[in-house]
Every structure is written in C-alpha cells, then in structure tokens.
PDB file of C-alpha atoms in Angstrom:
ATOM      1  CA  MET A   1      35.475  -0.601 -20.025  1.00 54.00           C
ATOM      2  CA  LEU A   2      36.131  -2.209 -16.617  1.00 51.00           C
ATOM      3  CA  ARG A   3      39.697  -3.031 -17.673  1.00 59.00           C
ATOM      4  CA  SER A   4      40.431   0.664 -18.057  1.00 63.00           C
ATOM      5  CA  LEU A   5      39.517   1.373 -14.421  1.00 54.00           C
ATOM      6  CA  SER A   6      42.225   1.506 -11.816  1.00 64.00           C
ATOM      7  CA  PRO A   7      42.260  -1.382  -9.324  1.00 63.00           C
ATOM      8  CA  ALA A   8      41.283   0.996  -6.500  1.00 63.00           C
ATOM      9  CA  LEU A   9      38.327   2.392  -8.453  1.00 56.00           C
ATOM     10  CA  LEU A  10      37.245  -1.102  -9.505  1.00 52.00           C
ATOM     11  CA  HIS A  11      37.376  -2.212  -5.849  1.00 55.00           C
ATOM     12  CA  GLN A  12      35.228   0.762  -4.808  1.00 58.00           C
ATOM     13  CA  LEU A  13      32.723  -0.071  -7.537  1.00 52.00           C
ATOM     14  CA  VAL A  14      32.473  -3.681  -6.342  1.00 50.00           C
ATOM     15  CA  VAL A  15      32.012  -2.543  -2.719  1.00 47.00           C
ATOM     16  CA  ILE A  16      29.251  -0.097  -3.730  1.00 51.00           C
ATOM     17  CA  ILE A  17      27.434  -2.817  -5.674  1.00 50.00           C
ATOM     18  CA  LEU A  18      27.667  -5.264  -2.761  1.00 43.00           C
ATOM     19  CA  ILE A  19      26.426  -2.654  -0.287  1.00 46.00           C
ATOM     20  CA  SER A  20      23.498  -1.843  -2.594  1.00 46.00           C
ATOM     21  CA  LEU A  21      22.545  -5.516  -2.893  1.00 46.00           C
ATOM     22  CA  THR A  22      22.776  -6.016   0.880  1.00 45.00           C
ATOM     23  CA  ALA A  23      20.704  -2.891   1.561  1.00 46.00           C
ATOM     24  CA  CYS A  24      17.948  -4.086  -0.801  1.00 51.00           C
ATOM     25  CA  SER A  25      18.003  -7.512   0.789  1.00 74.00           C
ATOM     26  CA  ASN A  26      17.757  -6.060   4.316  1.00 84.00           C
ATOM     27  CA  GLN A  27      14.917  -3.750   3.282  1.00 89.00           C
ATOM     28  CA  ASP A  28      13.070  -6.667   1.678  1.00 91.00           C
ATOM     29  CA  ARG A  29      13.557  -8.779   4.815  1.00 93.00           C
ATOM     30  CA  SER A  30      12.196  -5.967   6.948  1.00 93.00           C
ATOM     31  CA  GLU A  31       9.157  -5.570   4.672  1.00 95.00           C
ATOM     32  CA  ILE A  32       8.535  -9.339   4.709  1.00 96.00           C
ATOM     33  CA  ASN A  33       8.734  -9.379   8.509  1.00 96.00           C
ATOM     34  CA  THR A  34       6.197  -6.541   8.574  1.00 96.00           C
ATOM     35  CA  VAL A  35       3.791  -8.524   6.351  1.00 96.00           C
ATOM     36  CA  LEU A  36       4.095 -11.644   8.504  1.00 97.00           C
ATOM     37  CA  ASP A  37       3.685  -9.659  11.729  1.00 97.00           C
ATOM     38  CA  ALA A  38       0.588  -8.024  10.221  1.00 97.00           C
ATOM     39  CA  ARG A  39      -0.786 -11.511   9.536  1.00 97.00           C
ATOM     40  CA  ASP A  40      -0.395 -12.418  13.219  1.00 97.00           C
ATOM     41  CA  ILE A  41      -2.226  -9.215  14.194  1.00 97.00           C
ATOM     42  CA  ALA A  42      -5.034  -9.714  11.657  1.00 97.00           C
ATOM     43  CA  VAL A  43      -5.645 -13.264  12.895  1.00 97.00           C
ATOM     44  CA  SER A  44      -5.461 -12.235  16.561  1.00 97.00           C
ATOM     45  CA  THR A  45      -7.956  -9.396  16.035  1.00 96.00           C
ATOM     46  CA  HIS A  46     -10.330 -11.327  13.721  1.00 95.00           C
ATOM     47  CA  ASN A  47      -9.703  -8.716  11.015  1.00 97.00           C
ATOM     48  CA  ILE A  48     -10.511 -10.458   7.734  1.00 96.00           C
ATOM     49  CA  LYS A  49     -10.113  -7.261   5.685  1.00 96.00           C
ATOM     50  CA  ASP A  50      -6.512  -6.757   6.854  1.00 97.00           C
ATOM     51  CA  TYR A  51      -5.820 -10.469   6.445  1.00 96.00           C
ATOM     52  CA  ASP A  52      -7.113 -10.466   2.863  1.00 96.00           C
ATOM     53  CA  ALA A  53      -5.029  -7.358   2.060  1.00 96.00           C
ATOM     54  CA  LEU A  54      -1.867  -9.382   2.819  1.00 97.00           C
ATOM     55  CA  LEU A  55      -2.659 -11.953   0.120  1.00 96.00           C
ATOM     56  CA  LEU A  56      -1.468 -11.691  -3.456  1.00 94.00           C
ATOM     57  CA  PRO A  57      -4.458 -10.805  -5.635  1.00 91.00           C
ATOM     58  CA  GLY A  58      -5.331 -14.001  -7.459  1.00 86.00           C
ATOM     59  CA  TYR A  59      -3.568 -16.106  -4.790  1.00 88.00           C
ATOM     60  CA  LEU A  60      -3.401 -19.704  -5.959  1.00 84.00           C
ATOM     61  CA  ASP A  61      -0.862 -21.981  -4.325  1.00 82.00           C
ATOM     62  CA  HIS A  62       0.509 -25.368  -5.394  1.00 81.00           C
ATOM     63  CA  SER A  63      -2.221 -27.192  -3.465  1.00 84.00           C
ATOM     64  CA  GLY A  64      -4.911 -25.473  -5.521  1.00 87.00           C
ATOM     65  CA  GLN A  65      -6.161 -23.205  -2.733  1.00 89.00           C
ATOM     66  CA  SER A  66      -7.343 -19.848  -4.028  1.00 92.00           C
ATOM     67  CA  GLU A  67      -7.571 -16.478  -2.314  1.00 92.00           C
ATOM     68  CA  PHE A  68     -11.306 -17.149  -1.878  1.00 93.00           C
ATOM     69  CA  ASP A  69     -10.568 -20.521  -0.188  1.00 94.00           C
ATOM     70  CA  ILE A  70      -8.065 -18.976   2.225  1.00 94.00           C
ATOM     71  CA  VAL A  71     -10.352 -16.085   3.179  1.00 95.00           C
ATOM     72  CA  SER A  72     -13.330 -18.463   3.632  1.00 95.00           C
ATOM     73  CA  LYS A  73     -11.237 -20.733   5.859  1.00 94.00           C
ATOM     74  CA  MET A  74     -10.208 -17.764   8.011  1.00 94.00           C
ATOM     75  CA  ASN A  75     -13.806 -16.512   8.259  1.00 95.00           C
ATOM     76  CA  LYS A  76     -14.868 -19.950   9.531  1.00 95.00           C
ATOM     77  CA  LEU A  77     -12.034 -19.926  12.060  1.00 93.00           C
ATOM     78  CA  PHE A  78     -13.059 -16.454  13.262  1.00 94.00           C
ATOM     79  CA  ALA A  79     -16.702 -17.556  13.617  1.00 94.00           C
ATOM     80  CA  GLN A  80     -15.790 -20.760  15.436  1.00 94.00           C
ATOM     81  CA  PHE A  81     -13.618 -19.230  18.176  1.00 94.00           C
ATOM     82  CA  GLU A  82     -14.392 -16.286  20.419  1.00 91.00           C
ATOM     83  CA  LYS A  83     -10.692 -15.469  20.844  1.00 95.00           C
ATOM     84  CA  ILE A  84      -7.655 -16.265  18.738  1.00 96.00           C
ATOM     85  CA  GLU A  85      -4.028 -15.457  19.419  1.00 97.00           C
ATOM     86  CA  MET A  86      -1.330 -16.012  16.814  1.00 97.00           C
ATOM     87  CA  LYS A  87       2.380 -15.467  17.341  1.00 97.00           C
ATOM     88  CA  SER A  88       5.119 -16.347  14.854  1.00 97.00           C
ATOM     89  CA  SER A  89       8.770 -16.933  15.723  1.00 96.00           C
ATOM     90  CA  ASN A  90      12.037 -18.443  14.505  1.00 95.00           C
ATOM     91  CA  ARG A  91      11.758 -16.973  11.011  1.00 95.00           C
ATOM     92  CA  VAL A  92      14.165 -17.898   8.264  1.00 95.00           C
ATOM     93  CA  ILE A  93      13.658 -15.696   5.210  1.00 96.00           C
ATOM     94  CA  ARG A  94      15.172 -16.657   1.869  1.00 94.00           C
ATOM     95  CA  ILE A  95      15.048 -14.107  -0.927  1.00 93.00           C
ATOM     96  CA  PHE A  96      15.428 -15.871  -4.271  1.00 88.00           C
ATOM     97  CA  ASP A  97      15.247 -12.817  -6.516  1.00 88.00           C
ATOM     98  CA  SER A  98      13.821  -9.305  -6.461  1.00 87.00           C
ATOM     99  CA  ASN A  99      10.233 -10.611  -6.731  1.00 93.00           C
ATOM    100  CA  TYR A 100      10.127 -13.947  -4.910  1.00 94.00           C
ATOM    101  CA  ALA A 101      10.888 -15.012  -1.342  1.00 96.00           C
ATOM    102  CA  GLU A 102      10.110 -17.780   1.105  1.00 96.00           C
ATOM    103  CA  CYS A 103       9.769 -17.714   4.858  1.00 96.00           C
ATOM    104  CA  GLU A 104       9.949 -20.722   7.109  1.00 97.00           C
ATOM    105  CA  GLN A 105       8.645 -19.968  10.579  1.00 97.00           C
ATOM    106  CA  SER A 106       7.090 -21.464  13.675  1.00 97.00           C
ATOM    107  CA  TYR A 107       3.761 -20.231  14.922  1.00 96.00           C
ATOM    108  CA  LEU A 108       1.689 -20.699  18.041  1.00 97.00           C
ATOM    109  CA  LEU A 109      -2.051 -20.489  17.469  1.00 96.00           C
ATOM    110  CA  ARG A 110      -4.215 -20.327  20.572  1.00 96.00           C
ATOM    111  CA  VAL A 111      -8.004 -20.444  20.296  1.00 96.00           C
ATOM    112  CA  LYS A 112     -10.712 -20.059  22.917  1.00 94.00           C
ATOM    113  CA  ALA A 113     -14.180 -21.584  22.748  1.00 89.00           C
ATOM    114  CA  ASP A 114     -16.568 -22.481  25.561  1.00 89.00           C
ATOM    115  CA  ASN A 115     -14.141 -20.948  28.081  1.00 91.00           C
ATOM    116  CA  THR A 116     -11.433 -23.424  27.075  1.00 93.00           C
ATOM    117  CA  TRP A 117      -8.128 -22.553  25.420  1.00 95.00           C
ATOM    118  CA  ARG A 118      -6.574 -24.904  22.905  1.00 94.00           C
ATOM    119  CA  GLN A 119      -3.307 -24.410  21.116  1.00 95.00           C
ATOM    120  CA  LEU A 120      -1.450 -25.552  18.044  1.00 93.00           C
ATOM    121  CA  ASP A 121       2.305 -25.137  17.626  1.00 96.00           C
ATOM    122  CA  GLN A 122       3.552 -25.755  14.077  1.00 95.00           C
ATOM    123  CA  ARG A 123       6.179 -24.905  11.508  1.00 97.00           C
ATOM    124  CA  GLU A 124       5.134 -23.506   8.124  1.00 96.00           C
ATOM    125  CA  ARG A 125       6.649 -22.395   4.846  1.00 95.00           C
ATOM    126  CA  ILE A 126       5.091 -19.330   3.252  1.00 95.00           C
ATOM    127  CA  THR A 127       5.954 -17.947  -0.174  1.00 95.00           C
ATOM    128  CA  LEU A 128       5.818 -14.248  -0.921  1.00 96.00           C
ATOM    129  CA  SER A 129       5.783 -12.244  -4.133  1.00 96.00           C
ATOM    130  CA  LYS A 130       6.755  -8.616  -4.529  1.00 96.00           C
ATOM    131  CA  THR A 131       4.171  -6.390  -6.210  1.00 95.00           C
ATOM    132  CA  THR A 132       3.978  -2.688  -6.913  1.00 92.00           C
ATOM    133  CA  ASN A 133       2.217  -2.459  -3.513  1.00 91.00           C
ATOM    134  CA  GLY A 134       4.953  -4.348  -1.664  1.00 94.00           C
ATOM    135  CA  TRP A 135       5.344  -7.963  -0.584  1.00 97.00           C
ATOM    136  CA  LYS A 136       2.233 -10.176  -0.559  1.00 97.00           C
ATOM    137  CA  ILE A 137       1.683 -13.741   0.635  1.00 97.00           C
ATOM    138  CA  SER A 138       1.442 -15.914  -2.479  1.00 95.00           C
ATOM    139  CA  GLY A 139       1.428 -19.462  -1.127  1.00 93.00           C
ATOM    140  CA  GLY A 140       1.732 -21.833   1.800  1.00 91.00           C
ATOM    141  CA  LEU A 141      -1.346 -20.952   3.848  1.00 89.00           C
TER     142      LEU A 141
END
C-alpha cells in the first residue's frame, strides 16, 4: 500500500506521524512535570492526601517499599518538622513507552524544627506509570 503512494504524499505521512509522536511526548513531559511539581507542593504544605494521590495505587518499588510504607514515612516526616520546603530542579525525563517513564532530578529539602533549619540536597530517580487518571509515581521514593 505504501509503495503506491507518491513520494510527496509518503513524505507528508512521515512528517505527520513524527509530529504526532513529538506532540504526545511533549504532552507527557508536561504532565510528568505537573505531577513532580505537585509532589513538591504536597510535601511543602504537609498535605498527605495530595501526596498519596500522586502515587500509583498498589505502589511497590524494587526495594520492596509499598504505598503504605511511603505514606507512613511522609506522615512521620510531617509530624517531626514544623516546616518543610521541597524544591526540585534539573529534571531529565525519559519516556520509554506510552505507559512508562523515568525522571532524574535534584531536590532541595529544607526542614525546620526547634527554630533551626536543616537542609538536604540530593539527586533522585523516580519512575512513573501512566494510568487512566494520568501519570502516577510508581517507584524511586
């Protein structure tokens, strides 16, 4: 069938396909950035409900940490510190297929307890899975 198309029409078809793939990729990157920004906000505002909503239901990463473990760890962090500020930067997003992506990013976590600020600056690798409700964090926390 493709052999019967004129070279000009075949070229247009290839361009349309490439544009479609790029558009999907850019939209996915934008949605992933939104999820990761929402994580920063949820941590900074001690909002465990919003934080939990970002996790893939049934989250279980390669280290054996479950969704319950991650949420419990965050609840302890929220209880331990009166103020928390989280800011991510230097993101590199790799989309492997239409349902799986990885983000490598730096983050600065500042915590305040007993009128003293402490901070942690690290690099992390987070995996994400696409669901019917959008991208969710599926590993790396």
